[in-house]
Amino acid sequence: MRSRRSVLRLIGLGGVGSLGLMVACRTSPPAVPSGGPPATTAPIVPGQATAPPGVAAPTTAPAPATNAAIKRGGQATILQTNDFVSMDPVFASGPTASACYDYLLAWRPNPDGTYGVQPLLARAWETSADKIVFHLRDGIKFHDGSDLTADVVVWNINRMVQNPKSFARNYLSAVDANNPATATDPLTVQLNLTRPSAAVLSSLSDATSNGGGTTAIVSKKAAEDHGEEWLALNPVGTGPFRFVSFTSGDKLQVQRNENYWRTGADGKPLPHLDGITYRVIIEATTQFNELRAGTSDFAQNIRGRDVPAGRQIAHAHYLESPFSGNKRQYFFNSLKPPFQDNLNLRQAIHHAVDREAIARAVGGGFGFPLPYEFVPGSIGYDPAVPYYEFNPDKARAQLQASGVTMPLEVRMTVHSREQDVQQAQLIQQMVDKIGIKLNLEVVERVAWGEKVRIQNDFQMASRQSGVQVDPTDDLLVTWAEGGNSAYHRAHVPGLIDTLHQADAEYDAAKRQALFVEAQKLMYESAWFGYIWFEPGNFLVHNRIQGFPAAWGSLREAEWWIDPSV
């Protein structure tokens, strides 16, 4: 074990200049008294944020300009690695039909380059220590013709917070579970809080729509007419696109919502496109070949080894967005042997893993070692937080101290994504050197979720995790009891209380200190192994205009096709 004061040197080996820029240009929110935020009324004019800026904008290069006027029509094809698990966002553990939905708030760049919440379905709002009052736009309709009203939003918030299977619940832990929201008039919603929360507004925005969008607003009428289970395969929202069809493991098709309420830069109703096909292709090589052949328009998280070739594709452009990247991690089952009640064994594996070698091999020079939860540039990042360094001698000593019977075999459950398998094979080789035989159980996404999340049928597993707008969101869903990403099922004394204090704190310096304390508790428990980080990237066909997107949201409604390309 050693201090993370040398992490900047390690990051330098990854060659991630964009993240270094992020750290340099990031601005912190202004301090607010800890008794709660001042009452704030949101402006109705788009482009002006109502929340303090939190993080710097991703350093994406602009798409090649064509000097063409916005064209309407055409079909776009988007490639994605993970299949759709549910079209009902509140129950979505992965991608959902986000283009069919809107959110109460948008997460957009401010004039100074930072990000903040802005109006979307809510045209204005006021905040205080125990409530947030949202004023809804009038005249907005769902795809089934029903109206967006305060009663509908209250129904949505209630199911987000009160349904035991909701994936939104842990993002909204400060909302009163007994009385989440009330309608004070047909277009006014009062969200009731049990404590101040610095994260709740961003949690109700489209910031995470690209990763699942659990707080999207769905049609209450559709649920009443067809049942909530029907929504899992039939998304009905107020969004720019309407659902057409879905084939599991293959594709989702959506078409233009002719009655969408937002207006584009050309003064005409959005969206510009006639429709979009989202194709599910797990294999990274196949995705890249599709883009190179020009048969698809968009893919994200291109493998590091493919980045140089991607930059050379004449009909496409390459963009980077560090805060939309993936953290690569592994974790142990706290309820079953051999890791249950055996801290030394967990620490032995941590010391046996060479994260620098994994980042080089799997990231192809694009990723960099990241030995803990927070990424550089985010609130809570601190290079003084301790971590487990690669040290085979310490690994063998910890293994001997663990008292396990040798030889020891461990089963590791791994997603079938190409990079996940390659990473697991490297870990397998590394722990073999200290005398542990790692048996890899490679399964596709749905089966992984069934075994790890639902059945608790695993000993050790790996995962990839995106970067959340507010650290509280990510950490609570990972560590809170019943959290939708709390796969390890571990209880760490003091951790959840510390995270709740951080969420309730509006002073930036005090929040930072609380996040550092939380990370120390996570480190001491050793339930998670943090390996490396792959900054987000996009490969986009030059005919697609209106991109890059905001952090977390692809904003497909603003895309348009230049037929001259």
PDB file of N, CA and C in Angstrom, residues 417-502:
ATOM      1  N   ARG A 417     -17.938  -8.679 -23.505  1.00  0.00           N
ATOM      2  CA  ARG A 417     -17.293  -7.645 -24.312  1.00  0.00           C
ATOM      3  C   ARG A 417     -15.814  -7.987 -24.492  1.00  0.00           C
ATOM      4  N   GLU A 418     -15.291  -7.683 -25.654  1.00  0.00           N
ATOM      5  CA  GLU A 418     -13.926  -8.084 -25.995  1.00  0.00           C
ATOM      6  C   GLU A 418     -12.904  -7.558 -24.998  1.00  0.00           C
ATOM      7  N   GLN A 419     -13.014  -6.277 -24.635  1.00  0.00           N
ATOM      8  CA  GLN A 419     -12.044  -5.709 -23.703  1.00  0.00           C
ATOM      9  C   GLN A 419     -12.172  -6.319 -22.316  1.00  0.00           C
ATOM     10  N   ASP A 420     -13.396  -6.608 -21.893  1.00  0.00           N
ATOM     11  CA  ASP A 420     -13.599  -7.227 -20.580  1.00  0.00           C
ATOM     12  C   ASP A 420     -12.916  -8.590 -20.508  1.00  0.00           C
ATOM     13  N   VAL A 421     -13.055  -9.355 -21.588  1.00  0.00           N
ATOM     14  CA  VAL A 421     -12.449 -10.691 -21.608  1.00  0.00           C
ATOM     15  C   VAL A 421     -10.931 -10.580 -21.613  1.00  0.00           C
ATOM     16  N   GLN A 422     -10.386  -9.690 -22.433  1.00  0.00           N
ATOM     17  CA  GLN A 422      -8.937  -9.515 -22.489  1.00  0.00           C
ATOM     18  C   GLN A 422      -8.387  -9.078 -21.135  1.00  0.00           C
ATOM     19  N   GLN A 423      -9.084  -8.153 -20.482  1.00  0.00           N
ATOM     20  CA  GLN A 423      -8.663  -7.688 -19.157  1.00  0.00           C
ATOM     21  C   GLN A 423      -8.684  -8.829 -18.140  1.00  0.00           C
ATOM     22  N   ALA A 424      -9.745  -9.625 -18.173  1.00  0.00           N
ATOM     23  CA  ALA A 424      -9.860 -10.742 -17.226  1.00  0.00           C
ATOM     24  C   ALA A 424      -8.768 -11.776 -17.449  1.00  0.00           C
ATOM     25  N   GLN A 425      -8.409 -12.007 -18.695  1.00  0.00           N
ATOM     26  CA  GLN A 425      -7.340 -12.967 -18.983  1.00  0.00           C
ATOM     27  C   GLN A 425      -6.001 -12.491 -18.417  1.00  0.00           C
ATOM     28  N   LEU A 426      -5.766 -11.186 -18.465  1.00  0.00           N
ATOM     29  CA  LEU A 426      -4.541 -10.647 -17.882  1.00  0.00           C
ATOM     30  C   LEU A 426      -4.547 -10.781 -16.361  1.00  0.00           C
ATOM     31  N   ILE A 427      -5.684 -10.490 -15.736  1.00  0.00           N
ATOM     32  CA  ILE A 427      -5.798 -10.655 -14.289  1.00  0.00           C
ATOM     33  C   ILE A 427      -5.593 -12.125 -13.920  1.00  0.00           C
ATOM     34  N   GLN A 428      -6.138 -13.007 -14.730  1.00  0.00           N
ATOM     35  CA  GLN A 428      -5.972 -14.445 -14.511  1.00  0.00           C
ATOM     36  C   GLN A 428      -4.492 -14.824 -14.476  1.00  0.00           C
ATOM     37  N   GLN A 429      -3.720 -14.305 -15.423  1.00  0.00           N
ATOM     38  CA  GLN A 429      -2.282 -14.592 -15.468  1.00  0.00           C
ATOM     39  C   GLN A 429      -1.560 -14.002 -14.263  1.00  0.00           C
ATOM     40  N   MET A 430      -1.971 -12.809 -13.827  1.00  0.00           N
ATOM     41  CA  MET A 430      -1.292 -12.135 -12.723  1.00  0.00           C
ATOM     42  C   MET A 430      -1.506 -12.839 -11.389  1.00  0.00           C
ATOM     43  N   VAL A 431      -2.743 -13.240 -11.106  1.00  0.00           N
ATOM     44  CA  VAL A 431      -2.990 -13.898  -9.814  1.00  0.00           C
ATOM     45  C   VAL A 431      -2.465 -15.329  -9.812  1.00  0.00           C
ATOM     46  N   ASP A 432      -2.300 -15.914 -10.991  1.00  0.00           N
ATOM     47  CA  ASP A 432      -1.707 -17.249 -11.072  1.00  0.00           C
ATOM     48  C   ASP A 432      -0.278 -17.233 -10.542  1.00  0.00           C
ATOM     49  N   LYS A 433       0.392 -16.103 -10.704  1.00  0.00           N
ATOM     50  CA  LYS A 433       1.787 -15.990 -10.270  1.00  0.00           C
ATOM     51  C   LYS A 433       1.935 -15.999  -8.751  1.00  0.00           C
ATOM     52  N   ILE A 434       0.832 -15.745  -8.025  1.00  0.00           N
ATOM     53  CA  ILE A 434       0.904 -15.820  -6.557  1.00  0.00           C
ATOM     54  C   ILE A 434       0.217 -17.085  -6.044  1.00  0.00           C
ATOM     55  N   GLY A 435      -0.228 -17.948  -6.978  1.00  0.00           N
ATOM     56  CA  GLY A 435      -0.764 -19.236  -6.562  1.00  0.00           C
ATOM     57  C   GLY A 435      -2.274 -19.356  -6.552  1.00  0.00           C
ATOM     58  N   ILE A 436      -2.982 -18.403  -7.144  1.00  0.00           N
ATOM     59  CA  ILE A 436      -4.444 -18.471  -7.214  1.00  0.00           C
ATOM     60  C   ILE A 436      -4.860 -18.817  -8.636  1.00  0.00           C
ATOM     61  N   LYS A 437      -5.687 -19.852  -8.785  1.00  0.00           N
ATOM     62  CA  LYS A 437      -6.209 -20.213 -10.100  1.00  0.00           C
ATOM     63  C   LYS A 437      -7.541 -19.505 -10.307  1.00  0.00           C
ATOM     64  N   LEU A 438      -7.588 -18.614 -11.310  1.00  0.00           N
ATOM     65  CA  LEU A 438      -8.788 -17.835 -11.596  1.00  0.00           C
ATOM     66  C   LEU A 438      -9.512 -18.470 -12.772  1.00  0.00           C
ATOM     67  N   ASN A 439     -10.714 -18.970 -12.527  1.00  0.00           N
ATOM     68  CA  ASN A 439     -11.545 -19.557 -13.581  1.00  0.00           C
ATOM     69  C   ASN A 439     -12.506 -18.498 -14.106  1.00  0.00           C
ATOM     70  N   LEU A 440     -12.438 -18.223 -15.401  1.00  0.00           N
ATOM     71  CA  LEU A 440     -13.260 -17.169 -15.998  1.00  0.00           C
ATOM     72  C   LEU A 440     -14.606 -17.713 -16.466  1.00  0.00           C
ATOM     73  N   GLU A 441     -15.656 -17.055 -16.031  1.00  0.00           N
ATOM     74  CA  GLU A 441     -17.013 -17.375 -16.456  1.00  0.00           C
ATOM     75  C   GLU A 441     -17.482 -16.213 -17.340  1.00  0.00           C
ATOM     76  N   VAL A 442     -17.428 -16.388 -18.654  1.00  0.00           N
ATOM     77  CA  VAL A 442     -17.739 -15.322 -19.598  1.00  0.00           C
ATOM     78  C   VAL A 442     -19.184 -15.460 -20.063  1.00  0.00           C
ATOM     79  N   VAL A 443     -19.976 -14.416 -19.832  1.00  0.00           N
ATOM     80  CA  VAL A 443     -21.404 -14.438 -20.172  1.00  0.00           C
ATOM     81  C   VAL A 443     -21.792 -13.122 -20.832  1.00  0.00           C
ATOM     82  N   GLU A 444     -22.912 -13.136 -21.584  1.00  0.00           N
ATOM     83  CA  GLU A 444     -23.375 -11.888 -22.195  1.00  0.00           C
ATOM     84  C   GLU A 444     -24.077 -11.035 -21.135  1.00  0.00           C
ATOM     85  N   ARG A 445     -24.436  -9.787 -21.507  1.00  0.00           N
ATOM     86  CA  ARG A 445     -24.847  -8.781 -20.536  1.00  0.00           C
ATOM     87  C   ARG A 445     -26.035  -9.199 -19.673  1.00  0.00           C
ATOM     88  N   VAL A 446     -27.094  -9.689 -20.294  1.00  0.00           N
ATOM     89  CA  VAL A 446     -28.292 -10.040 -19.529  1.00  0.00           C
ATOM     90  C   VAL A 446     -27.984 -11.152 -18.538  1.00  0.00           C
ATOM     91  N   ALA A 447     -27.223 -12.154 -18.986  1.00  0.00           N
ATOM     92  CA  ALA A 447     -26.857 -13.263 -18.096  1.00  0.00           C
ATOM     93  C   ALA A 447     -25.951 -12.773 -16.962  1.00  0.00           C
ATOM     94  N   TRP A 448     -25.064 -11.806 -17.267  1.00  0.00           N
ATOM     95  CA  TRP A 448     -24.205 -11.237 -16.218  1.00  0.00           C
ATOM     96  C   TRP A 448     -25.067 -10.583 -15.138  1.00  0.00           C
ATOM     97  N   GLY A 449     -26.036  -9.780 -15.569  1.00  0.00           N
ATOM     98  CA  GLY A 449     -26.920  -9.126 -14.610  1.00  0.00           C
ATOM     99  C   GLY A 449     -27.732 -10.124 -13.798  1.00  0.00           C
ATOM    100  N   GLU A 450     -28.165 -11.184 -14.447  1.00  0.00           N
ATOM    101  CA  GLU A 450     -28.941 -12.213 -13.753  1.00  0.00           C
ATOM    102  C   GLU A 450     -28.099 -12.891 -12.674  1.00  0.00           C
ATOM    103  N   LYS A 451     -26.875 -13.261 -13.022  1.00  0.00           N
ATOM    104  CA  LYS A 451     -26.025 -13.984 -12.081  1.00  0.00           C
ATOM    105  C   LYS A 451     -25.508 -13.080 -10.971  1.00  0.00           C
ATOM    106  N   VAL A 452     -25.042 -11.890 -11.335  1.00  0.00           N
ATOM    107  CA  VAL A 452     -24.368 -11.026 -10.364  1.00  0.00           C
ATOM    108  C   VAL A 452     -25.365 -10.192  -9.573  1.00  0.00           C
ATOM    109  N   ARG A 453     -26.256  -9.517 -10.281  1.00  0.00           N
ATOM    110  CA  ARG A 453     -27.158  -8.577  -9.607  1.00  0.00           C
ATOM    111  C   ARG A 453     -28.344  -9.262  -8.941  1.00  0.00           C
ATOM    112  N   ILE A 454     -28.904 -10.263  -9.595  1.00  0.00           N
ATOM    113  CA  ILE A 454     -30.152 -10.856  -9.100  1.00  0.00           C
ATOM    114  C   ILE A 454     -29.899 -12.108  -8.257  1.00  0.00           C
ATOM    115  N   GLN A 455     -29.157 -13.061  -8.783  1.00  0.00           N
ATOM    116  CA  GLN A 455     -28.988 -14.345  -8.103  1.00  0.00           C
ATOM    117  C   GLN A 455     -27.840 -14.359  -7.091  1.00  0.00           C
ATOM    118  N   ASN A 456     -26.976 -13.358  -7.137  1.00  0.00           N
ATOM    119  CA  ASN A 456     -25.793 -13.344  -6.269  1.00  0.00           C
ATOM    120  C   ASN A 456     -24.971 -14.617  -6.455  1.00  0.00           C
ATOM    121  N   ASP A 457     -24.875 -15.076  -7.692  1.00  0.00           N
ATOM    122  CA  ASP A 457     -24.177 -16.314  -8.017  1.00  0.00           C
ATOM    123  C   ASP A 457     -22.813 -15.989  -8.618  1.00  0.00           C
ATOM    124  N   PHE A 458     -21.900 -15.505  -7.799  1.00  0.00           N
ATOM    125  CA  PHE A 458     -20.557 -15.195  -8.252  1.00  0.00           C
ATOM    126  C   PHE A 458     -19.635 -15.102  -7.036  1.00  0.00           C
ATOM    127  N   GLN A 459     -18.338 -15.173  -7.274  1.00  0.00           N
ATOM    128  CA  GLN A 459     -17.340 -14.957  -6.229  1.00  0.00           C
ATOM    129  C   GLN A 459     -16.610 -13.634  -6.440  1.00  0.00           C
ATOM    130  N   MET A 460     -16.259 -13.392  -7.688  1.00  0.00           N
ATOM    131  CA  MET A 460     -15.552 -12.175  -8.084  1.00  0.00           C
ATOM    132  C   MET A 460     -16.076 -11.812  -9.461  1.00  0.00           C
ATOM    133  N   ALA A 461     -16.200 -10.525  -9.760  1.00  0.00           N
ATOM    134  CA  ALA A 461     -16.734 -10.110 -11.060  1.00  0.00           C
ATOM    135  C   ALA A 461     -16.078  -8.806 -11.485  1.00  0.00           C
ATOM    136  N   SER A 462     -16.132  -8.526 -12.764  1.00  0.00           N
ATOM    137  CA  SER A 462     -15.615  -7.259 -13.282  1.00  0.00           C
ATOM    138  C   SER A 462     -16.762  -6.448 -13.861  1.00  0.00           C
ATOM    139  N   ARG A 463     -16.533  -5.153 -13.979  1.00  0.00           N
ATOM    140  CA  ARG A 463     -17.554  -4.277 -14.554  1.00  0.00           C
ATOM    141  C   ARG A 463     -16.876  -3.057 -15.162  1.00  0.00           C
ATOM    142  N   GLN A 464     -17.629  -2.349 -15.999  1.00  0.00           N
ATOM    143  CA  GLN A 464     -17.230  -1.021 -16.427  1.00  0.00           C
ATOM    144  C   GLN A 464     -18.270  -0.046 -15.906  1.00  0.00           C
ATOM    145  N   SER A 465     -17.829   1.137 -15.523  1.00  0.00           N
ATOM    146  CA  SER A 465     -18.719   2.117 -14.917  1.00  0.00           C
ATOM    147  C   SER A 465     -18.439   3.484 -15.522  1.00  0.00           C
ATOM    148  N   GLY A 466     -19.491   4.190 -15.898  1.00  0.00           N
ATOM    149  CA  GLY A 466     -19.328   5.526 -16.445  1.00  0.00           C
ATOM    150  C   GLY A 466     -19.057   6.556 -15.360  1.00  0.00           C
ATOM    151  N   VAL A 467     -18.848   7.786 -15.784  1.00  0.00           N
ATOM    152  CA  VAL A 467     -18.589   8.891 -14.865  1.00  0.00           C
ATOM    153  C   VAL A 467     -19.882   9.673 -14.671  1.00  0.00           C
ATOM    154  N   GLN A 468     -20.362   9.724 -13.438  1.00  0.00           N
ATOM    155  CA  GLN A 468     -21.598  10.434 -13.145  1.00  0.00           C
ATOM    156  C   GLN A 468     -21.341  11.927 -12.975  1.00  0.00           C
ATOM    157  N   VAL A 469     -22.393  12.712 -13.190  1.00  0.00           N
ATOM    158  CA  VAL A 469     -22.294  14.162 -13.045  1.00  0.00           C
ATOM    159  C   VAL A 469     -21.882  14.537 -11.629  1.00  0.00           C
ATOM    160  N   ASP A 470     -22.499  13.920 -10.637  1.00  0.00           N
ATOM    161  CA  ASP A 470     -22.166  14.182  -9.247  1.00  0.00           C
ATOM    162  C   ASP A 470     -21.681  12.882  -8.614  1.00  0.00           C
ATOM    163  N   PRO A 471     -20.551  12.886  -7.916  1.00  0.00           N
ATOM    164  CA  PRO A 471     -20.022  11.649  -7.330  1.00  0.00           C
ATOM    165  C   PRO A 471     -20.992  10.952  -6.392  1.00  0.00           C
ATOM    166  N   THR A 472     -21.848  11.715  -5.728  1.00  0.00           N
ATOM    167  CA  THR A 472     -22.787  11.102  -4.793  1.00  0.00           C
ATOM    168  C   THR A 472     -23.647  10.068  -5.494  1.00  0.00           C
ATOM    169  N   ASP A 473     -24.104  10.397  -6.709  1.00  0.00           N
ATOM    170  CA  ASP A 473     -24.955   9.476  -7.454  1.00  0.00           C
ATOM    171  C   ASP A 473     -24.273   8.128  -7.623  1.00  0.00           C
ATOM    172  N   ASP A 474     -23.055   8.165  -8.154  1.00  0.00           N
ATOM    173  CA  ASP A 474     -22.326   6.944  -8.454  1.00  0.00           C
ATOM    174  C   ASP A 474     -22.044   6.139  -7.200  1.00  0.00           C
ATOM    175  N   LEU A 475     -21.603   6.807  -6.143  1.00  0.00           N
ATOM    176  CA  LEU A 475     -21.188   6.093  -4.945  1.00  0.00           C
ATOM    177  C   LEU A 475     -22.368   5.503  -4.175  1.00  0.00           C
ATOM    178  N   LEU A 476     -23.477   6.219  -4.127  1.00  0.00           N
ATOM    179  CA  LEU A 476     -24.627   5.686  -3.400  1.00  0.00           C
ATOM    180  C   LEU A 476     -25.229   4.475  -4.097  1.00  0.00           C
ATOM    181  N   VAL A 477     -25.317   4.492  -5.422  1.00  0.00           N
ATOM    182  CA  VAL A 477     -25.879   3.324  -6.106  1.00  0.00           C
ATOM    183  C   VAL A 477     -24.929   2.138  -6.029  1.00  0.00           C
ATOM    184  N   THR A 478     -23.652   2.397  -5.751  1.00  0.00           N
ATOM    185  CA  THR A 478     -22.668   1.311  -5.649  1.00  0.00           C
ATOM    186  C   THR A 478     -22.530   0.779  -4.234  1.00  0.00           C
ATOM    187  N   TRP A 479     -22.770   1.629  -3.223  1.00  0.00           N
ATOM    188  CA  TRP A 479     -22.491   1.217  -1.849  1.00  0.00           C
ATOM    189  C   TRP A 479     -23.708   1.183  -0.936  1.00  0.00           C
ATOM    190  N   ALA A 480     -24.790   1.842  -1.287  1.00  0.00           N
ATOM    191  CA  ALA A 480     -25.968   1.827  -0.419  1.00  0.00           C
ATOM    192  C   ALA A 480     -26.640   0.459  -0.457  1.00  0.00           C
ATOM    193  N   GLU A 481     -27.217   0.052   0.660  1.00  0.00           N
ATOM    194  CA  GLU A 481     -27.935  -1.216   0.704  1.00  0.00           C
ATOM    195  C   GLU A 481     -29.094  -1.169  -0.293  1.00  0.00           C
ATOM    196  N   GLY A 482     -29.142  -2.139  -1.185  1.00  0.00           N
ATOM    197  CA  GLY A 482     -30.175  -2.150  -2.212  1.00  0.00           C
ATOM    198  C   GLY A 482     -29.852  -1.268  -3.401  1.00  0.00           C
ATOM    199  N   GLY A 483     -28.673  -0.638  -3.413  1.00  0.00           N
ATOM    200  CA  GLY A 483     -28.282   0.185  -4.552  1.00  0.00           C
ATOM    201  C   GLY A 483     -28.224  -0.644  -5.820  1.00  0.00           C
ATOM    202  N   ASN A 484     -28.637  -0.043  -6.970  1.00  0.00           N
ATOM    203  CA  ASN A 484     -28.742  -0.841  -8.185  1.00  0.00           C
ATOM    204  C   ASN A 484     -27.389  -1.281  -8.737  1.00  0.00           C
ATOM    205  N   SER A 485     -26.292  -0.754  -8.203  1.00  0.00           N
ATOM    206  CA  SER A 485     -24.963  -1.244  -8.594  1.00  0.00           C
ATOM    207  C   SER A 485     -24.186  -1.799  -7.407  1.00  0.00           C
ATOM    208  N   ALA A 486     -24.869  -2.062  -6.309  1.00  0.00           N
ATOM    209  CA  ALA A 486     -24.213  -2.583  -5.097  1.00  0.00           C
ATOM    210  C   ALA A 486     -24.071  -4.093  -5.200  1.00  0.00           C
ATOM    211  N   TYR A 487     -23.407  -4.529  -6.262  1.00  0.00           N
ATOM    212  CA  TYR A 487     -23.322  -5.956  -6.543  1.00  0.00           C
ATOM    213  C   TYR A 487     -22.529  -6.715  -5.487  1.00  0.00           C
ATOM    214  N   HIS A 488     -21.566  -6.058  -4.843  1.00  0.00           N
ATOM    215  CA  HIS A 488     -20.746  -6.745  -3.843  1.00  0.00           C
ATOM    216  C   HIS A 488     -21.499  -6.977  -2.540  1.00  0.00           C
ATOM    217  N   ARG A 489     -22.567  -6.183  -2.310  1.00  0.00           N
ATOM    218  CA  ARG A 489     -23.438  -6.336  -1.141  1.00  0.00           C
ATOM    219  C   ARG A 489     -22.680  -6.157   0.181  1.00  0.00           C
ATOM    220  N   ALA A 490     -21.694  -5.283   0.155  1.00  0.00           N
ATOM    221  CA  ALA A 490     -20.869  -5.075   1.348  1.00  0.00           C
ATOM    222  C   ALA A 490     -21.381  -3.903   2.177  1.00  0.00           C
ATOM    223  N   HIS A 491     -21.241  -4.021   3.475  1.00  0.00           N
ATOM    224  CA  HIS A 491     -21.553  -2.918   4.387  1.00  0.00           C
ATOM    225  C   HIS A 491     -20.253  -2.398   4.975  1.00  0.00           C
ATOM    226  N   VAL A 492     -19.987  -1.126   4.761  1.00  0.00           N
ATOM    227  CA  VAL A 492     -18.779  -0.493   5.288  1.00  0.00           C
ATOM    228  C   VAL A 492     -19.207   0.537   6.327  1.00  0.00           C
ATOM    229  N   PRO A 493     -18.935   0.319   7.596  1.00  0.00           N
ATOM    230  CA  PRO A 493     -19.386   1.244   8.647  1.00  0.00           C
ATOM    231  C   PRO A 493     -18.950   2.680   8.374  1.00  0.00           C
ATOM    232  N   GLY A 494     -19.898   3.595   8.453  1.00  0.00           N
ATOM    233  CA  GLY A 494     -19.615   5.020   8.304  1.00  0.00           C
ATOM    234  C   GLY A 494     -19.631   5.535   6.879  1.00  0.00           C
ATOM    235  N   LEU A 495     -19.586   4.649   5.886  1.00  0.00           N
ATOM    236  CA  LEU A 495     -19.461   5.109   4.506  1.00  0.00           C
ATOM    237  C   LEU A 495     -20.720   5.816   4.010  1.00  0.00           C
ATOM    238  N   ILE A 496     -21.876   5.206   4.204  1.00  0.00           N
ATOM    239  CA  ILE A 496     -23.109   5.810   3.690  1.00  0.00           C
ATOM    240  C   ILE A 496     -23.400   7.124   4.410  1.00  0.00           C
ATOM    241  N   ASP A 497     -23.156   7.173   5.708  1.00  0.00           N
ATOM    242  CA  ASP A 497     -23.349   8.434   6.441  1.00  0.00           C
ATOM    243  C   ASP A 497     -22.444   9.527   5.876  1.00  0.00           C
ATOM    244  N   THR A 498     -21.215   9.176   5.567  1.00  0.00           N
ATOM    245  CA  THR A 498     -20.274  10.156   5.009  1.00  0.00           C
ATOM    246  C   THR A 498     -20.745  10.642   3.645  1.00  0.00           C
ATOM    247  N   LEU A 499     -21.245   9.737   2.817  1.00  0.00           N
ATOM    248  CA  LEU A 499     -21.740  10.122   1.494  1.00  0.00           C
ATOM    249  C   LEU A 499     -22.983  10.992   1.597  1.00  0.00           C
ATOM    250  N   HIS A 500     -23.850  10.690   2.550  1.00  0.00           N
ATOM    251  CA  HIS A 500     -25.033  11.534   2.744  1.00  0.00           C
ATOM    252  C   HIS A 500     -24.629  12.932   3.213  1.00  0.00           C
ATOM    253  N   GLN A 501     -23.628  13.007   4.062  1.00  0.00           N
ATOM    254  CA  GLN A 501     -23.141  14.325   4.487  1.00  0.00           C
ATOM    255  C   GLN A 501     -22.587  15.107   3.302  1.00  0.00           C
ATOM    256  N   ALA A 502     -21.871  14.423   2.421  1.00  0.00           N
ATOM    257  CA  ALA A 502     -21.322  15.083   1.233  1.00  0.00           C
ATOM    258  C   ALA A 502     -22.437  15.580   0.316  1.00  0.00           C
TER     259      ALA A 502
END
